Short mmCIF file of C-alpha atoms in Angstrom, two decimals:
data_model
loop_
_atom_site.label_atom_id
_atom_site.label_comp_id
_atom_site.label_asym_id
_atom_site.label_seq_id
_atom_site.Cartn_x
_atom_site.Cartn_y
_atom_site.Cartn_z
CA MET K 37 95.57 86.48 52.24
CA LYS K 38 91.95 85.83 53.16
CA GLN K 39 89.52 85.61 50.25
CA THR K 40 85.75 85.66 50.45
CA VAL K 41 83.64 84.71 47.43
CA SER K 42 80.06 85.91 47.13
CA ALA K 43 77.48 85.79 44.38
CA LYS K 44 75.12 88.58 43.21
CA PRO K 45 72.80 89.03 40.20
CA GLY K 46 74.47 90.01 36.89
CA PRO K 47 73.02 92.23 34.12
CA ALA K 48 71.13 89.37 32.49
CA GLY K 49 69.88 87.74 35.63
CA GLU K 50 73.02 85.69 35.82
CA ARG K 51 74.93 85.47 39.05
CA ALA K 52 78.36 86.99 38.94
CA LEU K 53 81.10 86.16 41.43
CA THR K 54 82.65 88.92 43.48
CA LEU K 55 86.01 88.34 45.12
CA ASN K 56 86.55 90.20 48.43
CA VAL K 57 90.18 90.22 49.37
CA SER K 58 91.20 91.26 52.93
CA PRO K 59 94.45 93.17 53.11
CA ALA K 60 97.59 91.22 53.98
CA PRO K 61 99.34 92.09 57.25
CA ALA K 62 101.91 94.79 56.64
CA VAL K 63 105.44 95.32 57.94
CA ARG K 64 105.51 97.61 60.97
CA ARG K 65 108.44 99.69 62.14
CA VAL K 66 108.22 100.33 65.87
CA THR K 67 110.39 102.81 67.71
CA VAL K 68 111.55 101.65 71.14
CA ASP K 69 110.24 103.98 73.86
CA GLU K 70 111.23 104.22 77.53
CA ASN K 71 108.79 101.47 78.47
CA SER K 72 110.61 99.02 76.21
CA ALA K 73 114.21 100.19 76.51
CA GLY K 74 116.36 97.49 78.10
CA GLN K 75 113.97 94.66 77.09
CA ARG K 76 115.12 91.59 75.19
CA LEU K 77 114.03 91.46 71.58
CA ASP K 78 112.10 88.19 71.97
CA ASN K 79 110.07 89.57 74.92
CA PHE K 80 109.42 92.78 73.01
CA LEU K 81 108.04 90.82 70.06
CA LEU K 82 105.89 88.58 72.16
CA ARG K 83 104.18 91.72 73.43
CA GLU K 84 103.94 93.29 69.98
CA LEU K 85 102.63 90.07 68.41
CA LYS K 86 100.11 89.03 71.02
CA GLY K 87 98.64 85.61 70.38
CA VAL K 88 101.45 84.47 68.08
CA PRO K 89 103.05 81.26 69.32
CA LYS K 90 106.52 81.65 70.83
CA THR K 91 107.95 79.12 68.38
CA HIS K 92 106.87 81.28 65.47
CA VAL K 93 108.34 84.41 67.03
CA TYR K 94 111.70 82.71 67.40
CA ARG K 95 111.45 81.37 63.89
CA VAL K 96 111.03 84.80 62.30
CA ILE K 97 113.99 86.13 64.43
CA ARG K 98 116.26 83.30 63.22
CA ALA K 99 115.13 83.84 59.64
CA GLY K 100 116.28 87.44 59.78
CA GLU K 101 112.81 88.84 59.22
CA VAL K 102 113.14 90.93 62.37
CA ARG K 103 115.57 93.87 62.09
CA VAL K 104 116.85 96.30 64.67
CA ASN K 105 118.09 99.52 63.08
CA LYS K 106 118.00 97.65 59.72
CA GLY K 107 120.40 94.97 60.94
CA ARG K 108 119.81 91.35 61.95
CA ALA K 109 119.49 90.74 65.66
CA GLN K 110 119.34 87.80 68.07
CA ALA K 111 116.54 86.90 70.44
CA ASP K 112 118.58 88.08 73.44
CA THR K 113 119.48 91.47 71.90
CA ARG K 114 118.79 94.26 74.42
CA LEU K 115 116.84 97.12 72.87
CA GLU K 116 117.83 100.71 73.48
CA LEU K 117 115.75 103.89 73.58
CA GLY K 118 115.12 105.09 70.01
CA ASP K 119 115.95 101.77 68.29
CA GLU K 120 113.76 100.99 65.28
CA VAL K 121 112.45 97.43 65.16
CA ARG K 122 111.15 95.96 61.91
CA VAL K 123 108.19 93.75 62.93
CA PRO K 124 107.35 91.38 60.02
CA PRO K 125 103.81 90.65 58.89
CA VAL K 126 102.53 87.66 60.87
CA ARG K 127 99.13 86.13 60.33
CA LEU K 128 97.47 84.09 63.05
CA PRO K 129 95.74 80.89 62.02
CA GLU K 130 91.99 81.43 61.97
CA ARG K 131 91.48 78.90 64.68
CA ALA K 132 94.01 80.58 66.99
CA SER K 133 92.48 83.97 66.31
CA GLY K 134 89.04 82.72 67.13
CA GLU K 135 90.24 81.16 70.36
CA ALA K 136 92.01 84.33 71.36
CA ALA K 137 88.89 86.39 70.68
CA ALA K 138 86.72 83.92 72.60
CA ALA K 139 88.95 84.07 75.66
CA HIS K 140 87.29 86.74 77.77
CA VAL K 141 89.39 88.31 80.49
CA PRO K 142 87.24 90.07 83.04
CA ALA K 143 88.48 93.45 84.20
CA ARG K 144 89.41 93.45 87.84
CA GLU K 145 91.14 95.76 90.29
CA PHE K 146 92.86 94.33 93.39
CA PRO K 147 93.32 95.93 96.83
CA VAL K 148 96.09 98.48 96.43
CA ILE K 149 98.70 98.74 99.20
CA TYR K 150 100.81 101.35 97.46
CA GLU K 151 100.80 103.06 94.09
CA ASP K 152 102.67 105.87 92.31
CA ASP K 153 103.81 106.57 88.72
CA HIS K 154 106.37 103.76 88.84
CA LEU K 155 104.79 100.75 90.55
CA ILE K 156 101.73 99.23 92.13
CA ALA K 157 101.73 96.94 95.17
CA VAL K 158 98.53 94.88 95.46
CA ASN K 159 97.26 92.41 98.04
CA LYS K 160 96.64 89.34 95.88
CA PRO K 161 93.83 87.03 97.02
CA ALA K 162 94.50 83.30 97.44
CA GLY K 163 93.28 81.15 94.55
CA VAL K 164 94.13 83.71 91.81
CA ALA K 165 97.04 83.06 89.52
CA VAL K 166 99.44 85.94 88.89
CA HIS K 167 99.32 85.33 85.08
CA GLY K 168 97.73 83.07 82.53
CA GLY K 169 99.31 79.76 81.46
CA SER K 170 99.51 76.09 82.50
CA GLY K 171 95.81 75.61 82.24
CA VAL K 172 94.88 79.04 83.58
CA SER K 173 93.54 81.36 80.90
CA PHE K 174 94.23 84.60 82.80
CA GLY K 175 95.57 85.96 86.07
CA VAL K 176 96.14 89.18 88.02
CA ILE K 177 98.22 90.89 85.30
CA GLU K 178 95.72 90.21 82.49
CA GLN K 179 92.77 91.34 84.60
CA LEU K 180 94.56 94.50 85.73
CA ARG K 181 95.51 95.37 82.15
CA ARG K 182 91.86 94.95 81.15
CA ALA K 183 90.78 97.17 84.05
CA ARG K 184 93.27 99.82 83.09
CA PRO K 185 93.23 100.09 79.26
CA GLU K 186 94.90 103.49 79.40
CA ALA K 187 98.01 102.05 81.07
CA LYS K 188 100.85 101.85 78.54
CA PHE K 189 102.90 99.45 80.59
CA LEU K 190 102.00 96.93 83.31
CA GLU K 191 104.32 94.02 84.03
CA LEU K 192 104.79 91.61 86.93
CA VAL K 193 107.97 92.22 88.94
CA HIS K 194 107.90 88.82 90.61
CA ARG K 195 105.61 85.81 91.16
CA LEU K 196 103.45 84.29 93.89
CA ASP K 197 101.95 80.80 93.87
CA LYS K 198 98.29 80.73 93.01
CA GLU K 199 97.43 79.43 96.52
CA THR K 200 99.49 82.19 98.22
CA SER K 201 97.99 85.55 99.11
CA GLY K 202 99.69 88.86 99.77
CA LEU K 203 102.02 91.44 98.37
CA LEU K 204 102.59 91.43 94.62
CA LEU K 205 104.49 94.15 92.75
CA ILE K 206 103.57 95.36 89.27
CA ALA K 207 105.82 97.80 87.40
CA LYS K 208 104.25 100.72 85.51
CA LYS K 209 107.47 101.56 83.61
CA ARG K 210 110.25 99.47 82.01
CA SER K 211 112.89 101.27 84.05
CA ALA K 212 111.03 100.40 87.28
CA LEU K 213 110.71 96.77 86.21
CA THR K 214 114.41 96.29 85.60
CA HIS K 215 115.41 98.18 88.75
CA LEU K 216 113.05 96.15 90.97
CA GLN K 217 113.92 92.83 89.34
CA ASP K 218 117.59 93.55 89.92
CA GLN K 219 116.83 93.93 93.64
CA PHE K 220 115.03 90.62 93.71
CA ARG K 221 117.79 88.94 91.80
CA GLU K 222 120.45 90.27 94.16
CA ARG K 223 118.31 89.30 97.19
CA GLU K 224 118.21 92.88 98.35
CA THR K 225 114.49 92.74 99.24
CA GLY K 226 113.13 91.78 102.63
CA LYS K 227 110.37 89.25 101.89
CA THR K 228 108.52 87.93 104.93
CA TYR K 229 105.59 85.51 104.86
CA ALA K 230 103.08 84.51 107.50
CA ALA K 231 102.65 80.72 107.61
CA LEU K 232 100.47 78.69 109.90
CA VAL K 233 101.92 75.19 110.28
CA ILE K 234 100.78 72.02 111.93
CA GLY K 235 102.50 71.18 115.25
CA ASP K 236 104.59 72.91 117.86
CA TRP K 237 107.48 74.61 116.04
CA PRO K 238 110.66 74.50 118.20
CA GLY K 239 111.69 78.06 119.11
CA ASN K 240 115.39 77.28 118.62
CA LYS K 241 114.91 76.23 114.99
CA LYS K 242 115.53 79.53 113.30
CA VAL K 243 117.46 78.78 110.11
CA LEU K 244 116.50 76.30 107.35
CA ASP K 245 119.44 75.80 105.05
CA VAL K 246 118.42 72.90 102.85
CA ALA K 247 119.08 72.62 99.12
CA LEU K 248 116.03 72.25 96.81
CA LEU K 249 115.59 70.43 93.52
CA LYS K 250 112.88 71.04 90.96
CA PHE K 251 111.56 68.06 88.96
CA THR K 252 108.56 66.92 86.96
CA GLY K 253 106.55 64.15 88.53
CA SER K 254 104.90 61.18 86.75
CA ASP K 255 101.68 63.22 86.84
CA GLY K 256 103.32 65.91 84.68
CA GLU K 257 103.21 68.36 87.55
CA ARG K 258 106.13 70.52 88.72
CA TRP K 259 107.40 69.43 92.11
CA VAL K 260 110.23 70.40 94.46
CA ARG K 261 112.05 68.20 96.96
CA ALA K 262 114.65 68.74 99.60
CA VAL K 263 118.17 67.43 99.04
CA GLU K 264 119.88 66.86 102.38
CA ASN K 265 123.39 65.55 101.54
CA SER K 266 125.97 65.17 98.81
CA HIS K 267 125.27 61.46 98.45
CA ASP K 268 121.95 62.24 96.78
CA PRO K 269 122.29 61.24 93.10
CA GLN K 270 120.93 64.69 92.07
CA ALA K 271 122.77 66.75 94.69
CA GLU K 272 124.71 68.71 92.08
CA GLN K 273 121.47 69.95 90.41
CA ALA K 274 119.97 71.13 93.72
CA LYS K 275 120.28 74.76 94.70
CA ARG K 276 121.10 76.07 98.12
CA SER K 277 118.04 77.57 99.78
CA ILE K 278 117.80 79.53 103.05
CA SER K 279 114.73 80.46 105.05
CA LEU K 280 114.76 82.27 108.41
CA VAL K 281 111.97 81.30 110.82
CA LYS K 282 110.56 83.17 113.79
CA VAL K 283 107.63 82.02 115.92
CA ALA K 284 104.91 84.71 116.00
CA GLN K 285 102.25 82.84 118.02
CA LYS K 286 101.52 79.36 119.23
CA PHE K 287 98.16 77.59 119.56
CA PRO K 288 97.21 74.04 120.53
CA GLY K 289 98.43 71.92 117.64
CA TYR K 290 99.56 74.81 115.45
CA SER K 291 102.25 77.48 115.17
CA LEU K 292 102.09 80.82 113.36
CA LEU K 293 105.45 81.67 111.82
CA ASP K 294 107.13 84.64 110.19
CA VAL K 295 109.35 83.27 107.43
CA THR K 296 111.85 85.49 105.69
CA ILE K 297 113.45 84.04 102.57
CA LYS K 298 117.06 84.77 101.71
CA THR K 299 116.75 82.87 98.44
CA GLY K 300 113.78 82.75 96.13
CA ARG K 301 113.40 79.15 94.99
CA THR K 302 110.17 77.65 93.68
CA HIS K 303 107.92 76.47 96.55
CA GLN K 304 110.79 77.20 98.92
CA ILE K 305 108.81 77.92 102.10
CA ARG K 306 106.33 75.16 101.49
CA VAL K 307 109.00 72.49 101.01
CA HIS K 308 111.33 73.75 103.79
CA LEU K 309 108.54 73.70 106.34
CA GLN K 310 107.20 70.33 105.20
CA HIS K 311 110.73 68.89 105.27
CA ALA K 312 111.13 70.15 108.86
CA GLY K 313 108.04 68.12 109.80
CA HIS K 314 105.64 71.02 110.04
CA PRO K 315 103.65 71.38 106.78
CA ILE K 316 101.60 74.48 106.09
CA VAL K 317 97.93 74.27 106.92
CA GLY K 318 95.88 73.74 103.77
CA ASP K 319 98.86 73.17 101.42
CA PRO K 320 97.31 71.03 98.66
CA LYS K 321 100.67 69.82 97.32
CA TYR K 322 103.10 69.30 100.23
CA GLY K 323 100.67 69.34 103.13
CA ASP K 324 99.14 66.76 105.48
CA PHE K 325 96.08 65.82 103.46
CA GLU K 326 94.16 64.22 106.29
CA ALA K 327 94.72 67.25 108.49
CA ASN K 328 93.78 69.59 105.68
CA ARG K 329 90.54 67.70 105.13
CA ALA K 330 89.74 67.79 108.84
CA ILE K 331 90.27 71.55 109.15
CA ALA K 332 88.27 72.22 105.97
CA ARG K 333 85.29 70.05 106.88
CA GLY K 334 85.35 70.52 110.66
CA PRO K 335 84.19 73.46 112.77
CA LEU K 336 87.12 75.70 111.67
CA LYS K 337 85.96 75.60 108.00
CA PHE K 338 89.31 76.74 106.61
CA GLU K 339 89.71 75.74 102.95
CA ARG K 340 92.87 77.51 101.61
CA MET K 341 96.62 77.37 102.16
CA PHE K 342 97.73 79.58 105.04
CA LEU K 343 100.70 81.27 103.39
CA HIS K 344 100.59 85.07 103.03
CA ALA K 345 103.24 87.43 101.69
CA LYS K 346 102.94 89.97 104.48
CA ARG K 347 105.95 92.26 104.30
CA LEU K 348 108.25 93.51 101.53
CA ARG K 349 111.10 96.00 101.69
CA VAL K 350 112.48 97.50 98.48
CA ALA K 351 114.37 100.59 97.36
CA HIS K 352 112.12 102.85 95.33
CA PRO K 353 113.00 102.32 91.63
CA ALA K 354 113.19 106.07 90.84
CA ARG K 355 114.51 107.21 94.22
CA PRO K 356 116.99 104.54 95.38
CA GLU K 357 117.70 106.44 98.60
CA GLU K 358 114.02 105.95 99.61
CA THR K 359 113.07 102.56 101.10
CA LEU K 360 109.53 101.35 100.73
CA GLU K 361 108.26 99.28 103.65
CA LEU K 362 105.16 97.53 102.38
CA GLU K 363 102.81 95.43 104.49
CA ALA K 364 99.65 93.54 103.51
CA PRO K 365 97.17 92.68 106.25
CA LEU K 366 96.09 89.08 106.70
CA PRO K 367 92.94 88.19 104.75
CA PRO K 368 89.76 87.94 106.81
CA GLU K 369 89.62 84.16 106.58
CA CYS K 370 93.10 83.87 108.05
CA GLU K 371 92.29 86.35 110.80
CA LYS K 372 89.15 84.39 111.63
CA LEU K 373 91.07 81.11 111.84
CA ILE K 374 93.61 82.65 114.29
CA ALA K 375 90.77 84.00 116.38
CA ASP K 376 89.12 80.59 116.42
CA LEU K 377 92.38 78.86 117.43
CA LYS K 378 92.74 81.26 120.39
CA ARG K 379 89.46 80.17 121.88
#
């Protein structure tokens, strides 16, 4: 409980002390609505208790301070419509509260490809993270929520790398989120990317079926590498990954590819193409750094990674018989580079 002590003149000119006590946080009982039905308890609490560290949220769950319909529950308990959740009083440390208040998220709308009552498809620019974290204070979802304060529910359906531009789906209802994520999980979506790579891609190389392994490098960064055979000491940890490649256009020294992913591994396209000997132009992590520097500082002046989520096919979350064919045009800087390479 926060206490503030102040002094003011007393009846005989003396200074009396006044104790101002701020009210303690109170228990809240929240009824699960359609936007939260089907959500895990831990994720529900992280949204209800914004700014509270995850470790503290899990601690109060384990301690039994969180109740669902007056009974103890686990972090992975799935909430149902109409459930009553007891949210315990949680106080943020003053320092954490001050930092949260100081973190200003600018409101921002992004180019909308499609929108209805259930979802939004935006054309994400390169260089913008999809969400805050890992040294980034905010991303698309935080900015969109700030731009649309009246929206009761906005959640990312999937992810794109910060350096990748293109189609990004945001759900406007919990039911839409679960339905769309199920499609992504079951690989029922058609996800095609435009990638400009260095070199002459062989037209007969159409399938990249190479397992990928995530690991943390000595720099603390997350990396992914290709695992070619069973003799690799970490072969068992690697996951099968499949990318389908089609040549869209060829230029002197470069190839524009359409890459459709059949699995959704971290950095899949970037590592697959690099492993095949044709890294993506401008890739800061897996690319040809000398070539990237030359194309950025030379007459072409291209300073981003040329990977763009161009096409996405999903069943509408409320009308499964309806297929949404979404397409995001190439950004102007990518169009300009292609035009320059044609000359």
